mmCIF file of C-alpha atoms in Angstrom:
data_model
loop_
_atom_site.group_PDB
_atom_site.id
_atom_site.type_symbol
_atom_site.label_atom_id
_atom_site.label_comp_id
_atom_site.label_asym_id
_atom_site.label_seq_id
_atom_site.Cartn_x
_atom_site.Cartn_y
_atom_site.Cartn_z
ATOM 1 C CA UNK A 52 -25.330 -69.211 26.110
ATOM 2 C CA UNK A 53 -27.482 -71.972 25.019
ATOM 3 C CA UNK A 54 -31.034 -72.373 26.721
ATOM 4 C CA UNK A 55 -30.120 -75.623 28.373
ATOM 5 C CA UNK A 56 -27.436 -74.087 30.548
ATOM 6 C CA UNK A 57 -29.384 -70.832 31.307
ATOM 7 C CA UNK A 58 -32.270 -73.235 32.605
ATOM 8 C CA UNK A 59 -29.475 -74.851 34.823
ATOM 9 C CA UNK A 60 -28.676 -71.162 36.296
ATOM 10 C CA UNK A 61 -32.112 -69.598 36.564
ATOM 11 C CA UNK A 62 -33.731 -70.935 40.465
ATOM 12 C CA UNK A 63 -37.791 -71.484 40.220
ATOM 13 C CA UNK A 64 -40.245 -73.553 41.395
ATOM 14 C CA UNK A 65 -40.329 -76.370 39.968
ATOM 15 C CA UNK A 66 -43.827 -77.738 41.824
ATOM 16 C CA UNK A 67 -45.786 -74.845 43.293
ATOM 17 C CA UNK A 68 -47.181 -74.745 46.438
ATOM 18 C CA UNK A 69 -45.011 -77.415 48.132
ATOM 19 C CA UNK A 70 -42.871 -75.596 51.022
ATOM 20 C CA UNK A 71 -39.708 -74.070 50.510
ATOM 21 C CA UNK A 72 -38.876 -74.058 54.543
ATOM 22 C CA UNK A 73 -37.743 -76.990 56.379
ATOM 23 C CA UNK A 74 -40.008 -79.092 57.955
ATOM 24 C CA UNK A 75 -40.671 -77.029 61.290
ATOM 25 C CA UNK A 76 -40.044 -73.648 60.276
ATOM 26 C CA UNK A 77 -42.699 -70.976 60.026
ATOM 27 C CA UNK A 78 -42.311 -67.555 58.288
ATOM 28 C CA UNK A 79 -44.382 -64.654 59.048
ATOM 29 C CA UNK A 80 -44.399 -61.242 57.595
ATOM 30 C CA UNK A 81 -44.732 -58.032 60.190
ATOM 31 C CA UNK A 82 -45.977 -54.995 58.189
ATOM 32 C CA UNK A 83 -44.422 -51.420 58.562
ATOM 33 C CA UNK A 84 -46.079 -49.959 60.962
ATOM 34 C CA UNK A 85 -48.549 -53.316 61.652
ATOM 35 C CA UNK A 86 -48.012 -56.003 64.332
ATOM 36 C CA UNK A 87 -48.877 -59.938 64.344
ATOM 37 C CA UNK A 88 -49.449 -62.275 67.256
ATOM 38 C CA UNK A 89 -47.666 -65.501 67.284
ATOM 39 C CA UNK A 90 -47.802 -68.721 69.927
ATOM 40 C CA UNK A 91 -45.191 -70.357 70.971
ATOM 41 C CA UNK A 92 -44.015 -74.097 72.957
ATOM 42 C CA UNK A 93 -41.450 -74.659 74.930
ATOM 43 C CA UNK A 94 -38.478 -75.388 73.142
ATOM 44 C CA UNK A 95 -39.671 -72.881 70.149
ATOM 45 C CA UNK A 96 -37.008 -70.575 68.499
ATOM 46 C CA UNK A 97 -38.305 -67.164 67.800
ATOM 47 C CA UNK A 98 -35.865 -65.210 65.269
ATOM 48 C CA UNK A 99 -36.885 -61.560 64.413
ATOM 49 C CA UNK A 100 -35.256 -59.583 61.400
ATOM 50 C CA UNK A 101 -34.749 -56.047 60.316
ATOM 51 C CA UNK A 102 -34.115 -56.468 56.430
ATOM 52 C CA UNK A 103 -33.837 -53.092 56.188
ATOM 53 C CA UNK A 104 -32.557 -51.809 59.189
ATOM 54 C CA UNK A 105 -33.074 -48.694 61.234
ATOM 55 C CA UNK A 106 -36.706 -50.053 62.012
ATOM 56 C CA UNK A 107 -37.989 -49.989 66.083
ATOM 57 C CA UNK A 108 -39.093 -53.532 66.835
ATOM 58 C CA UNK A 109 -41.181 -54.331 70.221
ATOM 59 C CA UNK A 110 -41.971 -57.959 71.517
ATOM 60 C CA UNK A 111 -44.557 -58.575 74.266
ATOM 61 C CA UNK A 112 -44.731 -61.995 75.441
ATOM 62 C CA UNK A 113 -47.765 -63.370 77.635
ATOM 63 C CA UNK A 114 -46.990 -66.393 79.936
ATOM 64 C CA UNK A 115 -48.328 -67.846 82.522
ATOM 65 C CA UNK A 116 -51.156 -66.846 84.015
ATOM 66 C CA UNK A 117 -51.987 -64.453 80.507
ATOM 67 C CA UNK A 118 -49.521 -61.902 82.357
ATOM 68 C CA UNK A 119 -46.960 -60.208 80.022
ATOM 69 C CA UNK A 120 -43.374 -62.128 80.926
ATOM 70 C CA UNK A 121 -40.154 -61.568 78.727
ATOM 71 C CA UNK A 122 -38.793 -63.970 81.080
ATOM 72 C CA UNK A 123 -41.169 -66.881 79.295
ATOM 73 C CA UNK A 124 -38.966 -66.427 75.539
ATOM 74 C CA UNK A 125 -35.647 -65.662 77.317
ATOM 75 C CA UNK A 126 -35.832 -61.665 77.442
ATOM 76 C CA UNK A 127 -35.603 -58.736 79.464
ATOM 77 C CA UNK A 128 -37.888 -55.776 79.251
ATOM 78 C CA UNK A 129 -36.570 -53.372 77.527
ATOM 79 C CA UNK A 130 -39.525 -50.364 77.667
ATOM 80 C CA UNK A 131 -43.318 -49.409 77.685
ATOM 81 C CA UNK A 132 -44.729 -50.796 74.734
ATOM 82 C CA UNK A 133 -45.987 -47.278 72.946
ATOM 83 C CA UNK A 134 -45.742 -48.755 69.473
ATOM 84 C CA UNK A 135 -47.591 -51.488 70.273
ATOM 85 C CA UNK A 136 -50.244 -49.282 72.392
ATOM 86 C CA UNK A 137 -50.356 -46.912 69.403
ATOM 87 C CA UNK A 138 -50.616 -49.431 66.531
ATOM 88 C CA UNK A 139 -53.712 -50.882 68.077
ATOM 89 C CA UNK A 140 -55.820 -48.148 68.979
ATOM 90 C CA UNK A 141 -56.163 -47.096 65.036
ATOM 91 C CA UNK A 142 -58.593 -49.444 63.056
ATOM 92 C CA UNK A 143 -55.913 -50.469 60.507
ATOM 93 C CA UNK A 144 -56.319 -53.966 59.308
ATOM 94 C CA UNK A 145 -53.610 -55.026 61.585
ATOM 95 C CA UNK A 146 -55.058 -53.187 64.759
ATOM 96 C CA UNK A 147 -58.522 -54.935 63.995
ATOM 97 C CA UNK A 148 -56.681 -58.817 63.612
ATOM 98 C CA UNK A 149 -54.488 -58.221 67.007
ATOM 99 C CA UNK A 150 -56.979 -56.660 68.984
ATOM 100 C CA UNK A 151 -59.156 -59.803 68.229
ATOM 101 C CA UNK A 152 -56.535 -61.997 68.670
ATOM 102 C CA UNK A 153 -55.707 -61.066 72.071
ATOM 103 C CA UNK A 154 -59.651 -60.890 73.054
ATOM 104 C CA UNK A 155 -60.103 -63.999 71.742
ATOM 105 C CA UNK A 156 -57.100 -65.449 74.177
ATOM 106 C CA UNK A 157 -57.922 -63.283 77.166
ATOM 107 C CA UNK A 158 -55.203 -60.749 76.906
ATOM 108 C CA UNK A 159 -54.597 -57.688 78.058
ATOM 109 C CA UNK A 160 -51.707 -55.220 77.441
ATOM 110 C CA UNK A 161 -52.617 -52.848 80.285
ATOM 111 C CA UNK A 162 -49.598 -51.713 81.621
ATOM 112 C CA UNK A 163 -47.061 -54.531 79.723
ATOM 113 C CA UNK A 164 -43.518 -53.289 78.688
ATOM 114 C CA UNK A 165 -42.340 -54.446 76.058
ATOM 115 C CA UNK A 166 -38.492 -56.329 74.514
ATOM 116 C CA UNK A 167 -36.876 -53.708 72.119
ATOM 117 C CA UNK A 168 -34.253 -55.471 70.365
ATOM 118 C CA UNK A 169 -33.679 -52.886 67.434
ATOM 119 C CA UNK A 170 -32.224 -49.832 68.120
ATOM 120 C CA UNK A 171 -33.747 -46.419 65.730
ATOM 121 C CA UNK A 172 -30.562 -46.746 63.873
ATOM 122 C CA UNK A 173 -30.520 -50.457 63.978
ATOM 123 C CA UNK A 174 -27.941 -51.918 60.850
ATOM 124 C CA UNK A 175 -29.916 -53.905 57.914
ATOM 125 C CA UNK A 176 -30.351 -57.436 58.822
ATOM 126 C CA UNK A 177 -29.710 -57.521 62.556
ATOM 127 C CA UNK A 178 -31.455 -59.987 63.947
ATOM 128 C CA UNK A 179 -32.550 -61.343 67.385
ATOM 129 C CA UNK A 180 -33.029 -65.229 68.456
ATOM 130 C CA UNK A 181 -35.260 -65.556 71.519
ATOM 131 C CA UNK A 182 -36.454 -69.730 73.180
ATOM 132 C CA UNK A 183 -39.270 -70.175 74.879
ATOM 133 C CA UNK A 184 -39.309 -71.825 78.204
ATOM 134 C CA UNK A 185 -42.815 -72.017 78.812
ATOM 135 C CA UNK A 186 -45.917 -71.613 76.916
ATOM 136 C CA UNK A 187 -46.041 -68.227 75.488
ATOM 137 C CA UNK A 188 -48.251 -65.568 72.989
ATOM 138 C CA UNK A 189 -45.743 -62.984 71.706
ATOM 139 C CA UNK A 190 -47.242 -59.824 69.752
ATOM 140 C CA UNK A 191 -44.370 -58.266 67.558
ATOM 141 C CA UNK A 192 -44.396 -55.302 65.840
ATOM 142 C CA UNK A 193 -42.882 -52.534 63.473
ATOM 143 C CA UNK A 194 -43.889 -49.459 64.853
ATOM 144 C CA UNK A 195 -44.252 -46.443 62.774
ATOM 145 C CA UNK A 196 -46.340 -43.460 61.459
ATOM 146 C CA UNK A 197 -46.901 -41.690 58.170
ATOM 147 C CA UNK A 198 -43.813 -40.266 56.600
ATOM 148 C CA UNK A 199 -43.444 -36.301 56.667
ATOM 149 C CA UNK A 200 -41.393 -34.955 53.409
ATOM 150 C CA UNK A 201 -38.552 -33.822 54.825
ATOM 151 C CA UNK A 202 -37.107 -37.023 56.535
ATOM 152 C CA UNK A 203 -36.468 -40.266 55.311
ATOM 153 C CA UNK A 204 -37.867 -42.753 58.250
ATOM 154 C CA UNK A 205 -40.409 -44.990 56.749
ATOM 155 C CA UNK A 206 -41.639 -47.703 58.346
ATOM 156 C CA UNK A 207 -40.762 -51.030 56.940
ATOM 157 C CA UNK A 208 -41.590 -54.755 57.679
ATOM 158 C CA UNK A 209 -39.966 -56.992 59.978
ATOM 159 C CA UNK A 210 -39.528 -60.988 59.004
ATOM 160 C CA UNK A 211 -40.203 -63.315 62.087
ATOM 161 C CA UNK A 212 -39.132 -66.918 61.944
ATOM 162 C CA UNK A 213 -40.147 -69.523 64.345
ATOM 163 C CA UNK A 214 -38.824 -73.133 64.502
ATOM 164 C CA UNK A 215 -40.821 -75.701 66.207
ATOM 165 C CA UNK A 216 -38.858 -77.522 68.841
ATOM 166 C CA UNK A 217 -41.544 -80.472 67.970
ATOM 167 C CA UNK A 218 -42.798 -81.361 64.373
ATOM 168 C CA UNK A 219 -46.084 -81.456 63.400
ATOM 169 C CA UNK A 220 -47.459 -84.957 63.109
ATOM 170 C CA UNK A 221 -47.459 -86.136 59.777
ATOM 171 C CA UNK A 222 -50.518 -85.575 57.770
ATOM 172 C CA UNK A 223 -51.756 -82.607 60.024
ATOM 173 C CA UNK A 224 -52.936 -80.213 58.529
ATOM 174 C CA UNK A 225 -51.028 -76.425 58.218
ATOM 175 C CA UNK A 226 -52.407 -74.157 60.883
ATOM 176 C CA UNK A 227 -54.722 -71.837 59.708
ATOM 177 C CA UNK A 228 -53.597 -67.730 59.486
ATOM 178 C CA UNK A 229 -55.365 -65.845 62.140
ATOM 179 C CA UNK A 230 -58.833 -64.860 61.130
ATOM 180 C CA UNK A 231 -58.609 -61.305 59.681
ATOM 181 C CA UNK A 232 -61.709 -60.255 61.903
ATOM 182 C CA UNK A 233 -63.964 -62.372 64.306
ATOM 183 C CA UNK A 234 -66.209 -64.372 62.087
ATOM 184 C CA UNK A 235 -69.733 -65.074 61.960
ATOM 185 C CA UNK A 236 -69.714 -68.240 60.141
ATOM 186 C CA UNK A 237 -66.536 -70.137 59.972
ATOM 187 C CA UNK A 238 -66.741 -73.586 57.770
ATOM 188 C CA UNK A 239 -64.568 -76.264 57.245
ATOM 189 C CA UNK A 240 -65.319 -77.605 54.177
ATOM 190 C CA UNK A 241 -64.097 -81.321 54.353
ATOM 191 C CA UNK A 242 -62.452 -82.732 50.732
ATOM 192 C CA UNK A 243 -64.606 -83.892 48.199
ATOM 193 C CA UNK A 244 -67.775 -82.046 49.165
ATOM 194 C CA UNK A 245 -69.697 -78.531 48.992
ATOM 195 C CA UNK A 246 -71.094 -76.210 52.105
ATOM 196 C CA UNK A 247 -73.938 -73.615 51.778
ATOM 197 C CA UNK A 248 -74.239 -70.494 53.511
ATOM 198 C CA UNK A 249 -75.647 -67.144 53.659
ATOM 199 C CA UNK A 250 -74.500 -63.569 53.349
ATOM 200 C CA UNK A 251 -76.093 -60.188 54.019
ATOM 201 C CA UNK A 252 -74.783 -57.006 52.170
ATOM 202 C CA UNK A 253 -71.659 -55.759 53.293
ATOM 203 C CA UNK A 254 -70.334 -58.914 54.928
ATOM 204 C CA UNK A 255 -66.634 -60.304 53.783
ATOM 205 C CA UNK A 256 -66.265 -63.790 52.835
ATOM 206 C CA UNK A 257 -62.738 -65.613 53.374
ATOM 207 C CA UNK A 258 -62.239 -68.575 51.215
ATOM 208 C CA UNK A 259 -58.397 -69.838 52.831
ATOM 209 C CA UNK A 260 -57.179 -72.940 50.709
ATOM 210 C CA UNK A 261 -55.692 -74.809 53.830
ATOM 211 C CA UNK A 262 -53.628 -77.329 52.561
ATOM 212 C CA UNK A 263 -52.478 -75.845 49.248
ATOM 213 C CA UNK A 264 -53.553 -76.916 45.652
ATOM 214 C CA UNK A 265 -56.762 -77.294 46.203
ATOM 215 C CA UNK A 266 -59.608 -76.087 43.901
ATOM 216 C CA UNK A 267 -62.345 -74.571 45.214
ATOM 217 C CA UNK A 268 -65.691 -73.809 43.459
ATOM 218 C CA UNK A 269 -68.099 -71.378 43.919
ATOM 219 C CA UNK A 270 -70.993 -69.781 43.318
ATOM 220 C CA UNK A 271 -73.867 -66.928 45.293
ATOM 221 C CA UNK A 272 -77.457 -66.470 44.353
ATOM 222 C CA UNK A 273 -79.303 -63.465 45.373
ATOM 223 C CA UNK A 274 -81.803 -63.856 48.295
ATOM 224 C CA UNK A 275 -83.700 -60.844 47.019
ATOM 225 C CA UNK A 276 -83.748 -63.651 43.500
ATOM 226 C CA UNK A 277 -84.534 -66.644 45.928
ATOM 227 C CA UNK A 278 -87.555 -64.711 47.273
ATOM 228 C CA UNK A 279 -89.523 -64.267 44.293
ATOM 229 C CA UNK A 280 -88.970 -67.725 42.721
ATOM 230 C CA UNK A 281 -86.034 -66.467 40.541
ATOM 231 C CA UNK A 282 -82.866 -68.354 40.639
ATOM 232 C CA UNK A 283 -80.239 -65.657 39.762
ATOM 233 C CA UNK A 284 -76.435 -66.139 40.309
ATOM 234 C CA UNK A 285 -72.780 -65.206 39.407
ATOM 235 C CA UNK A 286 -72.261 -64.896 35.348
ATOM 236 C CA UNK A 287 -68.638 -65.975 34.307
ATOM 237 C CA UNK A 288 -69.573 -64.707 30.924
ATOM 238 C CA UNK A 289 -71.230 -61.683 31.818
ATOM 239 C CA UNK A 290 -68.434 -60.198 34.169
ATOM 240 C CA UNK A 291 -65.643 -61.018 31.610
ATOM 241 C CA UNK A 292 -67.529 -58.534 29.304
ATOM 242 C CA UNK A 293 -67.957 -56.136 31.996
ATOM 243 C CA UNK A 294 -64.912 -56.022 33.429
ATOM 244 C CA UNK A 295 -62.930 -57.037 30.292
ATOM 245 C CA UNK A 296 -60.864 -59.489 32.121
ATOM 246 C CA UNK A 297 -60.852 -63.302 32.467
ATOM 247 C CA UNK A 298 -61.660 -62.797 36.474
ATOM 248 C CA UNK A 299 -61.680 -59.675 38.502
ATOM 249 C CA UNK A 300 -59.509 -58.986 40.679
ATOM 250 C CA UNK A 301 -58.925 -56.445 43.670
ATOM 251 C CA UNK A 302 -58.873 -52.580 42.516
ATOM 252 C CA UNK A 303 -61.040 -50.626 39.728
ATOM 253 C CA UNK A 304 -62.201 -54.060 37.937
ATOM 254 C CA UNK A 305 -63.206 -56.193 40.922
ATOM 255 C CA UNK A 306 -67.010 -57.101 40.699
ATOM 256 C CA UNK A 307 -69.006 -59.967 39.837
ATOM 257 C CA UNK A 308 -72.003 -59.754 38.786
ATOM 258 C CA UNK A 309 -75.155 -62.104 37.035
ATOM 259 C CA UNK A 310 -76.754 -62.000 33.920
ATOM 260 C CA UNK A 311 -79.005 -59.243 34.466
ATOM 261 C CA UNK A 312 -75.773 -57.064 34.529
ATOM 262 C CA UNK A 313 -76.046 -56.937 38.865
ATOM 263 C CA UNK A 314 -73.143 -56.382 41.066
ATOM 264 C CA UNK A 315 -73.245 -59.803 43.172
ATOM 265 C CA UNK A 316 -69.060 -59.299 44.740
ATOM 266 C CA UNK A 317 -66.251 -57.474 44.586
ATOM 267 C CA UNK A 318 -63.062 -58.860 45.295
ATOM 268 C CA UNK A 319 -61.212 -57.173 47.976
ATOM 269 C CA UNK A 320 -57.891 -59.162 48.128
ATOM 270 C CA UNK A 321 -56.359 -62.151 46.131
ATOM 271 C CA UNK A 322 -53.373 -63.454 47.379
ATOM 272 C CA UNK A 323 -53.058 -65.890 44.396
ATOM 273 C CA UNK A 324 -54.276 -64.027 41.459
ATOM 274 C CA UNK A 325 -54.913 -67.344 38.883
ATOM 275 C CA UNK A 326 -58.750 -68.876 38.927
ATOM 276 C CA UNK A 327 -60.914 -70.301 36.425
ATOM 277 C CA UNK A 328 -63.739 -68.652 34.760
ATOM 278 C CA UNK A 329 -64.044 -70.537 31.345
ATOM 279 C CA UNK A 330 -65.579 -74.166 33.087
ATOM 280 C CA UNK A 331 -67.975 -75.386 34.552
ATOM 281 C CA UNK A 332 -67.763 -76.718 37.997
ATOM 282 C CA UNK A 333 -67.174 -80.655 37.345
ATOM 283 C CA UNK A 334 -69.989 -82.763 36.541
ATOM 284 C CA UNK A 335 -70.544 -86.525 36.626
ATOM 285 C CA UNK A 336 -70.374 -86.701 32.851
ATOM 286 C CA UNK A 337 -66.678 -85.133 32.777
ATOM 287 C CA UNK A 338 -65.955 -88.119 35.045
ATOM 288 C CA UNK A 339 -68.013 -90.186 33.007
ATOM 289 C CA UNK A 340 -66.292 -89.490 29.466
ATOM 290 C CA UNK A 341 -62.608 -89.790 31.337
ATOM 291 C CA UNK A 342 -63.916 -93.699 32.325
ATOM 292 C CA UNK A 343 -64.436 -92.637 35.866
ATOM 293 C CA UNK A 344 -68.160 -93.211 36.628
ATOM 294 C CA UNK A 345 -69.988 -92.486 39.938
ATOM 295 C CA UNK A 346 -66.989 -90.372 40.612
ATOM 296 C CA UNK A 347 -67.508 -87.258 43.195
ATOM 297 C CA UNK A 348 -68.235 -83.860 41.673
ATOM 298 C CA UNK A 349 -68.910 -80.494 42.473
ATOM 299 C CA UNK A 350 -72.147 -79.746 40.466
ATOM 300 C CA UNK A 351 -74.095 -82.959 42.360
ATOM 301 C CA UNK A 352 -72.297 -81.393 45.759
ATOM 302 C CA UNK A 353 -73.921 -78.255 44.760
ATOM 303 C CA UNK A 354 -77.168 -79.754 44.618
ATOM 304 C CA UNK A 355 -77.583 -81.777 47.585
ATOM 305 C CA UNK A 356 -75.654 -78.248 49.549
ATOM 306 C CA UNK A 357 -78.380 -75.870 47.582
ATOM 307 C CA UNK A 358 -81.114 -78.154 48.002
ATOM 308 C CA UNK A 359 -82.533 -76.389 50.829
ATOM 309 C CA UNK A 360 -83.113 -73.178 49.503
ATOM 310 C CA UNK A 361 -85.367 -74.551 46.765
ATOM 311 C CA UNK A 362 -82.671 -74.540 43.923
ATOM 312 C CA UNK A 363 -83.509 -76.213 40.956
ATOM 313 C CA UNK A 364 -80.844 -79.439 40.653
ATOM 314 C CA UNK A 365 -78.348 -78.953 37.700
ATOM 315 C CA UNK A 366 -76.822 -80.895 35.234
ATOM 316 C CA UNK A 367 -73.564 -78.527 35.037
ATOM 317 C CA UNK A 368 -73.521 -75.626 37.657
ATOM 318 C CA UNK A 369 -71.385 -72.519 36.012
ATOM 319 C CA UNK A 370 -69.265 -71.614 39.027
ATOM 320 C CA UNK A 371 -65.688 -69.512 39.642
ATOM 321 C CA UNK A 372 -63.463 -72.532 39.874
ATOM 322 C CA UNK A 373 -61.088 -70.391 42.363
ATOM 323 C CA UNK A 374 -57.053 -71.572 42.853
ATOM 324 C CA UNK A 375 -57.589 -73.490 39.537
ATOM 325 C CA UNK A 376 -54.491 -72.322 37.535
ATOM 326 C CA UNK A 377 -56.747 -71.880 33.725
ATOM 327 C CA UNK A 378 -56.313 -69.979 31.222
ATOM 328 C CA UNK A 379 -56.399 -69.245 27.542
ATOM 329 C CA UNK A 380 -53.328 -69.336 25.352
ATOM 330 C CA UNK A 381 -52.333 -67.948 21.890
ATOM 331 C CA UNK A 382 -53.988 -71.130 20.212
ATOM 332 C CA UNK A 383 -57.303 -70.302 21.611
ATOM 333 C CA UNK A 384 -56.683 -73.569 23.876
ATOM 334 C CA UNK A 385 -57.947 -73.637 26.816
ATOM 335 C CA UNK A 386 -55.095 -75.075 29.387
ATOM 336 C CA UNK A 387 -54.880 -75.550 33.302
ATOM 337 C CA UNK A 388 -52.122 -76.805 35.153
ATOM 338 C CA UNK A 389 -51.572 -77.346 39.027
ATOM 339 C CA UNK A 390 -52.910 -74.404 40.933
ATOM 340 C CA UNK A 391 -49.966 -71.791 42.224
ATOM 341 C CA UNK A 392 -52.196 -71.841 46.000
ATOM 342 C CA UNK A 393 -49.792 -72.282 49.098
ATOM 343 C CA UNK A 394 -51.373 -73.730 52.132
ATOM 344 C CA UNK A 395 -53.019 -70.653 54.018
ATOM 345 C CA UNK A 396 -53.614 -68.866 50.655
ATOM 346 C CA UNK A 397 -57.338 -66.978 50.308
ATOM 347 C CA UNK A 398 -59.379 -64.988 48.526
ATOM 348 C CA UNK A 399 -61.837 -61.905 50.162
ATOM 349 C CA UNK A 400 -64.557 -61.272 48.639
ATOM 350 C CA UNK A 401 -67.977 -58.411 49.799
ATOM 351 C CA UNK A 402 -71.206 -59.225 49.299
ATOM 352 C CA UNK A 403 -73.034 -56.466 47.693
ATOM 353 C CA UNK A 404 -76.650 -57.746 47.890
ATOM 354 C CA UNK A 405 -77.903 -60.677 50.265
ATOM 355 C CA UNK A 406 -76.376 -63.842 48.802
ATOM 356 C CA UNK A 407 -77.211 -68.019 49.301
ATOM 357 C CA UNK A 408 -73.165 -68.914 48.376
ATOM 358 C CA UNK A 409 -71.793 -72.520 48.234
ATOM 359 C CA UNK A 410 -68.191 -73.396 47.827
ATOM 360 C CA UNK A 411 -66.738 -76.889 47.018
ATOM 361 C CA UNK A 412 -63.533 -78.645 47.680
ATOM 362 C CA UNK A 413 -63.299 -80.186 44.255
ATOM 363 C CA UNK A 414 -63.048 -84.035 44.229
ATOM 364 C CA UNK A 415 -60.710 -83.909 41.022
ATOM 365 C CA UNK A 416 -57.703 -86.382 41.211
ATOM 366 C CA UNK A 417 -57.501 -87.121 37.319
ATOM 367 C CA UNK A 418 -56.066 -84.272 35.927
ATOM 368 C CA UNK A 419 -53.663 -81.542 37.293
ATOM 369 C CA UNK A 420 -55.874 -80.053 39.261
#
């Protein structure tokens, strides 16, 4: 078989980061033994899968009033909602992100019962379609504790769809995923510019690429640096030799660190996995030699963003170009191509000293970035 017609048979993506849904139609993942919160309007279709099958599924639905009502998506109560109950009183990532997301919209479980539309011994792929009537916040999850040896009853995700009844307006921009803890400085950084901020030790920073495909610099500089007149920050070159990688990434090589060999971050999670390392954060003379002068950049947003910590102005700031999609070939080329970053997409990072970070959303709109 020639290579033409195997390119006809093999699916991909031809342009990353553009959706593969229809318009209207949100996927979200529920994770064995997890649970996610999800808001619905009237008219919204809620679909709920068991891809596996024999996996316990509970629904609690909050209405009117912030009272739990199956009656607001179409349902009957079906039980108490134990799983539920038992999934958030452990600290498990999920617990932490639901238990916030219900504080943060004055809910309560208390004595709620919950829809159970899965049976223990529930067939792969049976599904249930629920409508909203009313306004409604519906917490959904796959209950489910470690697995003893002797039996076979793992918990395993559940794949909640929801179509809008009404389409976003065009040009809106994605809805953001619910914050992963309640945060203590949450930044919009508009296109086209840079945003300082700080970070003490131990602290988790979220950088979410809303939209998809967009570039995002950045750079930290230790306080403890700041302090004593002495400007020093994260060293592309210095954690490739470390680490022996062209970026870290989460696991046993995940730090970053300057050029006096300091841990500055360690990446915690990476839902993308391809960034840039090898640049510099575009200057004015990149723009400059393309025939694009007084064009935007990120190093002159650094500046005017660092310029009130006392940070000397530079020509060409060395930064982690994160979602840029660069790497380095078998011709010793360096090549980039459109970043793989879906709308909602993020990296975690946690600080390991007290940091002064900045993070851009890169002007670029001359190459494929």
């Amino acid at each position: 078989m020639d290579s033409a017609a195997l390119n006809l048979q093999r699916p991909r993506v031809r342009v990353p980061g553009i959706r593969t849904l229809p318009p209207g139609v949100e996927r979200y993942r529920v994770s064995g033994g997890g649970a996610t919160v999800i808001e619905l309007r009237p008219g919204d279709k809620l679909e709920v899968i068991d891809p596996e099958g024999r996996q316990r599924c509970e629904i609690v639905a909050f209405g009117a009033g912030k009272k739990a009502d199956a009656g607001a998506i179409g349902a009957k109560h079906g039980g108490p909602a134990s799983g539920i109950k038992a999934i958030l009183s452990s600290e498990s990532e999920d617990a932490v992100r639901v238990r916030s997301g219900l504080t943060r919209r004055g809910l309560d479980l208390g004595k709620a019962k919950a829809i159970v539309p899965f049976a223990q011994d529930s067939d792969a792929g049976e599904r249930i379609t629920l409508t909203a009537s009313s306004d409604a916040v519906c917490v959904i999850a796959a209950p489910g504790g470690p697995m003893t040896p002797d039996l076979q009853s793992p918990p395993t995700d559940l794949i909640a769809f929801v179509t809008r009844a009404r389409l976003p307006e065009e040009g809106a921009p994605p809805a953001l995923p619910e914050p992963l803890a309640e945060p203590r400085v949450d930044q919009r950084i508009l296109r086209a510019t840079a945003g300082s901020y700080t970070v003490r030790a131990g602290e988790f920073i979220q950088i979410i690429d809303v939209e998809g495909r967009e570039c995002s610099d950045f750079q930290a500089l230790t306080v403890a640096g700041l302090d004593k007149g002495v400007e020093r920050c994260l060293d592309a070159a210095t954690t490739r030799s470390l680490m022996g990688a062209v970026y870290p990434g989460p696991g046993l090589y995940s730090r970053f660190f300057d050029r006096d060999m300091q841990p500055l971050l360690e990446v915690v999670r990476d839902t993308v996995g391809r960034h840039d390392t090898f640049n510099l954060a575009c200057t004015a003379k990149y723009y400059e030699d393309m025939g694009y002068l007084g064009h935007a950049n990120c190093t002159d947003n650094f500046n005017a963003a660092l310029s009130e910590y006392g940070v000397a102005k530079r020509r060409g700031w060395e930064a982690i170009n994160f979602f840029y999609n660069t790497n380095l070939d078998a011709n010793n080329q360096i090549y980039l191509d459109e970043p793989w970053s879906r709308p909602g997409d993020y990296v975690l990072l946690r600080a390991l000293t007290d940091l002064v970070c900045v993070s851009s959303a890169c002007p670029c709109d001359v190459d494929a970035a």
